[in-house]
Structure formats: C-alpha cells, structure tokens
Coordinates of C-alpha atoms in Angstrom, one line a residue:
M1108 CA 92.3 96.6 94.4
N1109 CA 94.8 98.4 92.0
G1110 CA 92.4 100.9 90.1
P1111 CA 93.6 103.3 87.2
R1112 CA 96.9 104.8 87.7
A1113 CA 98.3 107.9 86.4
R1114 CA 101.2 107.6 83.9
V1115 CA 104.8 108.2 85.6
T1116 CA 108.3 108.9 84.3
R1117 CA 110.3 106.0 85.3
R1118 CA 113.7 106.5 86.8
P1119 CA 116.7 104.2 88.0
V1120 CA 116.2 103.2 91.6
H1121 CA 118.8 100.9 93.2
G1122 CA 118.2 99.1 96.6
V1123 CA 116.0 96.9 98.8
L1124 CA 112.7 97.7 100.1
L1125 CA 111.1 95.6 102.7
L1126 CA 107.6 95.5 102.2
D1127 CA 104.8 94.3 104.6
K1128 CA 102.5 92.5 102.0
P1129 CA 98.8 93.1 102.8
L1130 CA 96.5 90.3 102.9
G1131 CA 94.5 89.4 99.7
W1132 CA 97.3 90.8 97.5
S1133 CA 99.4 88.7 95.3
S1134 CA 103.1 89.2 95.6
N1135 CA 103.2 90.5 92.0
D1136 CA 100.5 93.0 92.7
A1137 CA 102.2 94.2 95.7
L1138 CA 105.5 94.5 93.6
Q1139 CA 103.6 96.6 90.9
K1140 CA 102.2 98.8 93.3
A1141 CA 105.6 99.5 95.1
K1142 CA 107.3 99.8 91.8
W1143 CA 104.7 102.7 90.7
L1144 CA 105.2 104.3 93.8
M1145 CA 109.1 104.3 93.7
R1146 CA 108.8 105.3 89.7
A1147 CA 111.4 102.6 89.3
E1148 CA 112.5 101.3 86.1
K1149 CA 113.2 97.6 87.3
A1150 CA 112.0 95.6 90.2
G1151 CA 111.5 92.0 91.4
H1152 CA 110.5 90.4 94.5
T1153 CA 112.3 87.7 96.1
G1154 CA 110.0 84.8 96.8
T1155 CA 106.1 84.6 96.3
L1156 CA 103.7 84.9 99.2
D1157 CA 100.0 83.7 98.6
P1158 CA 97.2 86.2 98.7
L1159 CA 96.3 84.6 102.1
A1160 CA 99.6 85.6 103.5
T1161 CA 101.1 88.7 104.9
G1162 CA 104.4 89.8 106.1
L1163 CA 107.9 90.4 104.8
L1164 CA 108.4 90.5 101.3
P1165 CA 111.9 91.8 100.1
L1166 CA 111.6 93.8 97.0
C1167 CA 114.8 94.6 94.8
F1168 CA 115.1 97.5 92.6
G1169 CA 117.6 98.1 90.0
A1170 CA 121.1 96.5 90.6
A1171 CA 119.5 94.7 93.6
T1172 CA 117.8 92.4 91.2
K1173 CA 121.1 90.8 90.5
F1174 CA 121.5 89.4 93.8
S1175 CA 117.7 88.6 94.6
Q1176 CA 118.4 84.7 94.2
L1177 CA 120.1 84.9 97.4
Q1178 CA 116.9 85.6 99.3
L1179 CA 115.1 83.1 97.4
E1180 CA 117.4 80.4 98.6
A1181 CA 117.6 81.9 102.3
D1182 CA 116.0 80.3 105.2
K1183 CA 112.6 81.7 106.3
T1184 CA 110.5 82.1 109.5
Y1185 CA 106.7 82.2 109.4
E1186 CA 103.8 82.5 112.0
A1187 CA 100.9 80.6 111.3
V1188 CA 97.4 79.3 112.3
A1189 CA 96.1 76.0 111.2
R1190 CA 92.3 75.2 112.0
L1191 CA 92.0 71.5 113.1
G1192 CA 89.3 68.9 112.1
V1193 CA 88.7 70.4 108.6
K1194 CA 90.5 69.6 105.4
T1195 CA 90.1 71.8 102.4
T1196 CA 90.8 71.1 98.5
T1197 CA 93.5 73.9 98.6
G1198 CA 95.0 73.3 102.1
D1199 CA 94.0 76.6 103.1
A1200 CA 91.0 78.7 103.9
E1201 CA 90.5 79.8 100.3
G1202 CA 89.7 76.3 99.3
E1203 CA 86.3 74.3 99.6
V1204 CA 85.9 71.9 102.7
M1205 CA 86.3 68.3 101.5
A1206 CA 86.3 66.6 104.9
E1207 CA 85.4 67.3 108.7
R1208 CA 86.6 65.1 111.6
P1209 CA 86.4 65.2 115.2
V1210 CA 89.3 66.8 117.3
K1211 CA 90.8 64.8 120.1
V1212 CA 94.1 66.5 120.6
T1213 CA 96.0 66.9 123.8
V1214 CA 99.0 69.2 124.5
Q1215 CA 101.1 66.2 124.7
D1216 CA 99.9 65.1 121.2
V1217 CA 101.0 68.5 119.7
N1218 CA 104.5 68.4 121.4
D1219 CA 104.9 64.7 120.1
V1220 CA 104.0 65.8 116.6
A1221 CA 106.2 68.7 116.7
L1222 CA 109.3 66.5 117.4
R1223 CA 108.3 64.4 114.4
F1224 CA 108.1 67.5 112.0
T1225 CA 111.5 68.8 113.2
G1226 CA 114.5 68.4 111.1
L1227 CA 114.9 66.9 107.7
I1228 CA 111.3 66.0 106.2
R1229 CA 109.7 65.1 103.0
Q1230 CA 106.8 67.0 101.4
I1231 CA 104.7 66.4 98.3
P1232 CA 104.3 69.9 96.9
P1233 CA 100.4 71.0 96.8
M1234 CA 98.5 71.1 93.6
H1235 CA 97.7 74.7 94.1
S1236 CA 101.3 75.7 93.6
A1237 CA 103.5 77.5 91.0
L1238 CA 105.6 74.4 90.5
K1239 CA 105.8 73.3 87.0
K1240 CA 105.3 69.6 85.2
D1241 CA 105.6 69.5 81.7
G1242 CA 105.6 73.0 81.3
K1243 CA 102.6 74.1 83.1
A1244 CA 102.2 75.3 86.5
L1245 CA 100.4 72.7 88.9
Y1246 CA 97.8 75.1 89.8
E1247 CA 96.7 75.0 86.0
Y1248 CA 96.0 71.4 86.7
A1249 CA 94.3 71.9 89.6
R1250 CA 92.0 74.5 88.2
A1251 CA 91.2 71.9 85.4
G1252 CA 90.2 69.4 88.0
I1253 CA 93.2 67.2 87.1
E1254 CA 95.7 66.0 89.7
V1255 CA 99.1 65.0 88.6
E1256 CA 101.7 62.9 90.4
R1257 CA 104.3 64.9 92.3
E1258 CA 107.7 63.7 93.9
A1259 CA 108.2 64.2 97.4
R1260 CA 110.9 66.8 98.2
E1261 CA 113.2 67.0 101.2
V1262 CA 113.2 70.2 103.1
T1263 CA 114.5 71.1 106.6
I1264 CA 112.7 72.3 109.6
Y1265 CA 115.1 73.9 111.9
E1266 CA 112.6 75.0 114.6
L1267 CA 109.0 74.2 115.1
N1268 CA 106.7 75.4 118.1
M1269 CA 103.3 74.8 118.3
T1270 CA 100.6 75.5 120.7
L1271 CA 96.9 74.7 121.0
A1272 CA 94.6 77.4 120.4
R1273 CA 90.9 78.3 119.4
V1274 CA 89.9 80.2 116.2
D1275 CA 86.3 80.2 117.2
S1276 CA 83.9 78.5 119.5
A1277 CA 83.4 75.6 117.2
Y1278 CA 87.0 74.4 116.2
P1279 CA 90.4 74.3 117.9
A1280 CA 93.4 75.2 116.1
I1281 CA 97.2 75.2 116.5
K1282 CA 99.6 78.2 116.3
I1283 CA 102.7 77.5 114.6
V1284 CA 105.9 79.2 114.5
V1285 CA 108.4 77.5 112.0
K1286 CA 111.9 78.3 110.9
C1287 CA 112.6 76.3 107.6
S1288 CA 114.6 75.8 104.4
K1289 CA 113.7 77.3 101.1
G1290 CA 110.9 75.3 99.4
T1291 CA 109.1 74.5 102.4
Y1292 CA 105.3 74.7 101.9
I1293 CA 103.7 75.9 105.3
R1294 CA 100.1 74.7 103.8
T1295 CA 101.6 71.1 103.3
L1296 CA 103.1 71.3 106.8
A1297 CA 99.9 72.2 108.3
E1298 CA 98.0 69.5 106.4
D1299 CA 100.6 66.9 107.3
I1300 CA 100.4 67.8 110.9
G1301 CA 96.7 67.7 110.9
E1302 CA 96.9 64.3 109.4
A1303 CA 99.4 63.0 112.1
L1304 CA 97.1 64.4 114.9
G1305 CA 94.5 62.1 113.3
C1306 CA 91.8 64.9 112.5
G1307 CA 93.3 66.9 109.5
A1308 CA 93.9 70.7 109.1
H1309 CA 93.9 73.6 106.9
L1310 CA 96.0 76.8 107.2
T1311 CA 93.7 80.0 107.9
E1312 CA 96.6 82.4 108.7
L1313 CA 100.1 82.8 107.5
R1314 CA 102.7 85.6 108.1
R1315 CA 106.4 85.6 107.0
I1316 CA 108.5 87.3 109.8
E1317 CA 112.0 86.8 108.8
T1318 CA 113.9 85.8 105.7
G1319 CA 117.5 86.1 105.0
G1320 CA 118.6 88.0 108.0
F1321 CA 115.6 90.7 107.5
D1322 CA 112.9 91.1 110.0
V1323 CA 109.2 92.0 109.6
A1324 CA 109.8 94.8 112.3
Q1325 CA 111.9 96.5 109.7
C1326 CA 108.9 96.5 107.1
V1327 CA 106.9 99.4 105.5
T1328 CA 103.2 99.0 104.5
L1329 CA 102.0 100.0 101.1
A1330 CA 99.5 102.4 102.9
A1331 CA 102.3 104.2 104.4
L1332 CA 104.6 104.2 101.5
E1333 CA 101.8 105.9 99.4
A1334 CA 101.4 108.5 102.2
M1335 CA 105.0 109.4 102.1
T1336 CA 106.6 112.1 99.7
E1337 CA 109.0 110.8 97.1
E1338 CA 112.2 111.6 99.3
E1339 CA 110.5 109.8 102.2
R1340 CA 110.0 106.7 100.1
G1341 CA 113.8 106.7 98.8
R1342 CA 114.8 106.7 102.3
Q1343 CA 112.9 103.3 102.9
L1344 CA 115.6 101.7 100.7
L1345 CA 118.2 99.4 102.0
P1346 CA 121.4 99.5 100.1
V1347 CA 122.2 96.9 97.4
E1348 CA 125.0 95.6 99.7
S1349 CA 122.3 94.7 102.5
L1350 CA 121.8 91.5 100.3
L1351 CA 125.3 90.5 100.8
R1352 CA 125.9 90.7 104.4
E1353 CA 126.8 87.0 104.8
H1354 CA 129.6 87.7 102.3
T1355 CA 133.2 88.0 102.9
V1356 CA 134.5 91.4 102.0
V1357 CA 137.5 92.0 99.4
T1358 CA 138.3 95.4 98.4
L1359 CA 140.3 96.1 95.3
D1360 CA 142.6 99.0 94.2
E1361 CA 141.4 101.3 91.4
E1362 CA 143.4 99.4 88.7
N1363 CA 142.3 96.0 89.9
A1364 CA 138.9 97.1 90.5
G1365 CA 138.5 98.2 86.7
R1366 CA 139.8 94.8 85.6
F1367 CA 137.6 93.0 87.7
L1368 CA 134.5 95.0 86.4
S1369 CA 135.7 94.0 82.8
G1370 CA 135.1 90.4 84.0
L1371 CA 138.9 89.6 84.5
R1372 CA 140.0 87.3 87.3
R1373 CA 142.3 88.8 90.0
R1374 CA 144.7 86.8 91.7
G1375 CA 145.8 87.6 95.6
S1376 CA 146.5 85.7 98.8
W1377 CA 142.8 85.2 99.6
P1378 CA 141.5 81.8 101.1
D1379 CA 139.1 79.6 98.9
D1380 CA 135.5 81.2 99.6
G1381 CA 132.3 80.7 97.8
Q1382 CA 130.6 83.9 98.8
V1383 CA 132.4 87.2 98.2
A1384 CA 131.2 90.8 97.9
V1385 CA 133.9 92.9 96.1
Y1386 CA 134.3 96.7 96.5
G1387 CA 136.5 99.3 94.9
P1388 CA 138.7 101.4 96.9
S1389 CA 137.7 104.1 99.4
T1390 CA 137.4 107.6 98.4
G1391 CA 138.3 108.8 101.8
S1392 CA 136.1 110.6 104.5
G1393 CA 136.4 107.6 107.0
Q1394 CA 134.8 105.1 104.5
A1395 CA 136.1 101.5 105.0
Q1396 CA 135.6 100.6 101.4
G1397 CA 134.2 102.1 98.1
A1398 CA 131.5 101.3 95.6
L1399 CA 130.1 97.9 95.6
L1400 CA 131.4 96.3 92.5
G1401 CA 129.5 92.8 92.3
T1402 CA 130.0 89.2 93.8
A1403 CA 132.7 86.6 93.2
H1404 CA 134.2 83.5 94.4
V1405 CA 137.9 82.4 95.2
V1406 CA 139.6 79.3 94.3
A1407 CA 143.3 79.0 94.9
G1408 CA 144.0 82.5 95.2
E1409 CA 141.9 83.6 92.1
L1410 CA 139.0 85.9 92.5
I1411 CA 136.5 85.0 90.0
P1412 CA 133.7 87.3 88.9
G1413 CA 130.1 86.5 89.6
R1414 CA 127.5 89.1 89.2
L1415 CA 128.6 92.4 88.4
L1416 CA 127.3 96.0 88.4
S1417 CA 127.5 97.9 85.5
P1418 CA 129.6 101.5 85.5
L1419 CA 126.2 103.0 85.1
E1420 CA 124.7 101.4 87.9
I1421 CA 127.6 102.3 90.1
E1422 CA 127.5 105.8 88.9
Q1423 CA 123.7 106.1 89.6
I1424 CA 124.1 104.7 93.2
A1425 CA 126.8 107.0 93.9
G1426 CA 124.5 110.1 93.0
D1427 CA 125.2 113.0 91.0
D1428 CA 126.2 115.0 94.2
G1429 CA 129.4 113.4 94.4
S1430 CA 128.6 112.2 98.0
G1431 CA 128.7 108.6 97.2
P1432 CA 131.6 106.3 96.5
G1433 CA 133.7 107.2 93.2
V1434 CA 133.0 105.7 90.0
L1435 CA 135.2 103.0 88.5
C1436 CA 134.9 102.3 85.0
A1437 CA 135.6 98.8 83.5
V1438 CA 138.8 99.0 81.4
P1439 CA 140.4 96.5 78.8
P1440 CA 143.5 94.5 79.4
S1441 CA 146.5 96.6 79.1
T1442 CA 150.1 96.6 79.8
P1443 CA 150.4 95.3 83.5
Q1444 CA 151.3 97.9 86.1
K1445 CA 152.9 97.3 89.4
T1446 CA 150.0 96.9 91.9
D1447 CA 149.4 94.9 95.2
F1448 CA 148.0 92.1 93.1
D1449 CA 149.2 89.5 90.4
Q1450 CA 147.6 90.5 87.1
I1451 CA 145.9 87.8 85.1

C-alpha cells in the first residue's frame, strides 16, 4: 500500500489538514503518507478511524498538535450501513460469521428501536478496540482468543436516523446517520440495534462526515494531495486557530502578550471562562487581532495560561516575508509598566 519512499527534507509545517481517509488504510498509515507529502516535521491525527471506515480525519501539523485533544473530545457524525441477520466476531465485515438469524423487521420496528437508542445510553466497548486493560490493548487479547471483562460506558446519541435498505438480494440492512458524543463505538451501536431488532447485525460501511465543526465536504483525498504541487498542498492547510473556533477570543497588548507567553497570569475584567483563545496585538492592515499565542481559562479575572505556542512557532507561522502577524517573544518578569492590565 505504501511502497518504498524517497527521503525528504523535513520542515516546520503548522496547521490542520482535513483528510478524507481512504478505505482499507489505518489512520496512522494515512497520517504518515500525508506527513511525508507535506514534508512535515511533526504531525498527529485526532481520533482513530478503523481501516473499514472512510471520511473526515483531521490531521494536525506542528503547533496544531498542541490542541488536537479538542477534536478527540468533540461530537461526531457518521453515516453507516448495518447488515441485518448476521453477527460477526468483530462486529463488522472484517470478522468471521458467528451467527445467522432470520430477519422479520418492519419500518415501525426500526423507528421504535431508534427511540430506544437516542439520548444517554450505555455501551460495552468491543474486544477489537484500542482500549487498554492491564496495559494491553483489548484487540491484543482478542487476537489471542481471550475475552476480558469490560465495564459499560455512558455515551450520548444526540440524533439517530435509520431507514431499511438492502445491501444485496439476500440480506436487508439499515442505513444509519448518527450524531454522537466522544467514545461512541458505531460497531457496538450497530450490534446492539441488531439485537434489539431480534436478528443481530454487523457493520458493513462507516463514514465520518462531521467532527468538531469540520465537514467532510472540506476534505481532500490522499490521491488529490499527491497530485498537487508543494505550494498547492500548503494551501490545503487550515490555520491552527481553526481548532479554537468555539473559544472566547482575548487580545493582549504587546507587554502582556510577552508575559503571557512566559507562562505568567494576566489580570483584567474578563468574566470566568473555561475556553479562551489568546492573541497578541494586531499589526495593522485591518487585522482584528495578531498572532495566536495559545489557550487559557479565566477565573476571578485572572487569565491563566494553558497550551502555549513557542516564539519560534509564532515566527514560523507568521512567515519570513513579513506578511503574517508580528512575532512576540516571551519575556522574563521586569519592573511593572503602565498598561491596560494589572500585572501579576
């Protein structure tokens, strides 16, 4: 699948690439391919998709990796197909058939079951998953033929739409569109729905179409990325701050921005807030704010630093041509100067 690769010179790359992961690829294989094409020094993905799954896989490069956890915790939307009447060892089409049952399911049955699986539900994680028990991934136990006890976990199904369909002439199926919280296993959902319908089921198709405000329509494929020039690939990147769109924006002046980058708390008239994106001052040219400095939270008027960009990362994001925001260097504490903020 990935063949021999020529050696490339790595470079600092910062931003978010929305990749449409191809069928049959692991998330890590797709990440490594994109990282090689971008010649990036550092990259990570924001939540594993099984090889069976396709669709939206946000990849974080450079400074964006500092905020990738936000996407891991984000709500997600999937399209799926579950084949009725057949249960497999893995809960999907990659497993071996372990049971077959007749299917006598009506549209009303499907509607009734959809109501049962909407809202807060409990799932037992599948054995073929990366969750760990006693330091080993569950799939390692599964491959050794060992089934271990797993605790049920609560997840939230915000929306669940299901319709009867057919995947071939022999077996009916249900098409599923589900918006869910983090930690939801769609394979398990399909299996549990099959059991509730009295016939069993396994997942045959899975596509992630939305996560954390990003949509699959924004994605680029690996094939398209490979056909692009290096400049065109760079234009596919969203800025690091695209991960922080739901954060409250706080803009600091130059003095306070430098101190904030040093890890010092700032004091102002901000209301309490758990999610804040902090920027430096604008450099003009109609900009509302300057360079992204990092994240913070506010408690009792104190702006408390969270994940911070380094001055080098800010400089690299700004670019060498001077077209980006100005660079603000972290500074050590010094004699307080008069500013719009109280010094801490």
